[in-house]
Amino acid sequence: MIAGVVGKTNVGKSTFFSAATLAPAKISNVPFTTIEPNRGVASVRVRCVCKELGVVDNPRNSNCINGIRWVPVELVDVAGLVPDAHKGRGLGNKFLDDLRQADGFIHVVDASGSTDASGNPCEPGARDPVEDVKFLEHEITMWMFQILKKDWDKIVKGVLQLKEDLLGLLCNRLAGLMVSKKHILSALKSDESFSKRVDQWSDDDIMTFVERIRKISKPMVIAANKADIPTAEENIKRLKAEFKDYTVIPCSAEAELALRLAAKKGLISYMPGDKTFEIIKREELTERQKLGLAKIKDLMEKWGSTGVQEAIEAIYLKELKMIPVFPVEDAGKFTDHKGNVLPDVILVQEGATARDLAYKIHTDLGEGFLFAINAKSGQKVGEGYVLKEGDVIKIVSARGIKG
Ligand SMILES: Nc1nc2c(ncn2[C@@H]2O[C@H](COP(=O)(O)OP(=O)(O)OP(=O)(O)O)[C@@H](O)[C@H]2O)c(=O)[nH]1
Ligand SMILES: [Mg+2]
């Protein structure tokens, strides 16, 4: 799974990405600073089962701190967008094409309203961020519409003359956008008008269908950024009122980046998502840094945190519905073959089965799947067993992992 950091140009996407991943990314107050996408690794926090099982773990693919597992997840920061990008404005469809692989979006908006429609700095409060959410939704829909519309005649011919299956044809056309068969099926079932003959679909029908596909296949959370600027407060209320279906998270990417860098240098004690931080080396701070940190402290008191970690967890855990499971090789000791206790945690989507987990670990394990053992209960379970949050699972397969 990959979450895309998306939005209008110059709203703080790369700052958000840098704060979340500590990977270098070019940041500047001019439109279209980012051209090529930045990829990096952030983390989500999930409950580790070490305490529940009364064991001391040796994590390999993640970290465990006081019973909380920090699980790596991927983020991609792409070029910014301006209205009519799908018609070629700004960097045009580049942004959209770089987003094909994203399973969900963190939509960064300048909640303070200090970036105009074209991405140029403006008087705080002058731009309405509600418009930014609407235009981004529209651009993504139009992008998907164009992709489908371009091949619509071929789809009609396929169904009516070659007797091909509409679902299969749509799957082929949209697979590159990470739109699955399940997404398409649920969009097709969502409205009566999608059951009429395919040559009778109007452009409006295709548009409505694409709109459904977008909503189903690309869940989104709104990171209401620049919450450190006073004009953001009123706009955040309006964003929440206007977009009740979205999680809106007040956020200051700039504050998070400053905290993460200060923590890395050992100047403060801070973990992403914390409600506050402690200064450790006050004597090493300049007056300017002290002032900056005091402002960040106020901001965190007001909003509860900087919002960056919350936004990442909102997309992965709440919207994409990822749950942690712990694969082991020894179901009695909860270890791998080297004796590491609860070595790995894997995020799977709610509804995933024991066999899906086997495939996620290795294709050979999936193909040779025989059964699994639920290590918490000691019970044998079949391939269709639906995984639960915090399951500890041993896969028994006819095929070992080669190499
Ligand atoms: N006040 C404030 N400024 C911020 C915040 N986040 C980012 N900025 C500033 O906003 C400007 C744009 O930041 P970028 O991260 O380059 O924005 P972007 O969305 O990646 O821009 P493009 O790549 O050009 O589309 C920079 O001057 C940042 O310092 C924030 O939380 N608060
Ligand atoms: Mg950028």
PDB file of C-alpha atoms and ligand atoms in Angstrom, residues 9-15 25-28 30 32-35 38 77-80, ligand 2:
ATOM      1  CA  THR A   9       1.035  23.461  -5.479  1.00  0.00           C
ATOM      2  CA  ASN A  10       2.885  25.285  -2.664  1.00  0.00           C
ATOM      3  CA  VAL A  11       0.677  24.205   0.251  1.00  0.00           C
ATOM      4  CA  GLY A  12       3.343  22.238   2.174  1.00  0.00           C
ATOM      5  CA  LYS A  13       3.246  18.720   0.688  1.00  0.00           C
ATOM      6  CA  SER A  14       7.025  18.287   0.645  1.00  0.00           C
ATOM      7  CA  THR A  15       7.294  19.761   4.140  1.00  0.00           C
ATOM      8  CA  ALA A  25      12.854  16.885  -0.211  1.00  0.00           C
ATOM      9  CA  LYS A  26      13.123  20.326  -1.751  1.00  0.00           C
ATOM     10  CA  ILE A  27      10.904  22.855   0.049  1.00  0.00           C
ATOM     11  CA  SER A  28      10.329  26.445  -1.042  1.00  0.00           C
ATOM     12  CA  VAL A  30       7.211  29.099  -4.929  1.00  0.00           C
ATOM     13  CA  PHE A  32       6.023  23.763  -8.647  1.00  0.00           C
ATOM     14  CA  THR A  33       9.091  23.222  -6.490  1.00  0.00           C
ATOM     15  CA  THR A  34       8.574  19.462  -6.659  1.00  0.00           C
ATOM     16  CA  ILE A  35       8.630  17.951 -10.120  1.00  0.00           C
ATOM     17  CA  ASN A  38       9.780  11.861  -3.588  1.00  0.00           C
ATOM     18  CA  ASP A  77       5.089  13.236  -2.430  1.00  0.00           C
ATOM     19  CA  VAL A  78       4.182  14.375  -5.914  1.00  0.00           C
ATOM     20  CA  ALA A  79       4.175  17.556  -7.986  1.00  0.00           C
ATOM     21  CA  GLY A  80       1.475  20.045  -7.043  1.00  0.00           C
TER      22      GLY A  80
HETATM   23 MG    MG B   2       6.719  19.893  -3.107  1.00  0.00          MG
END
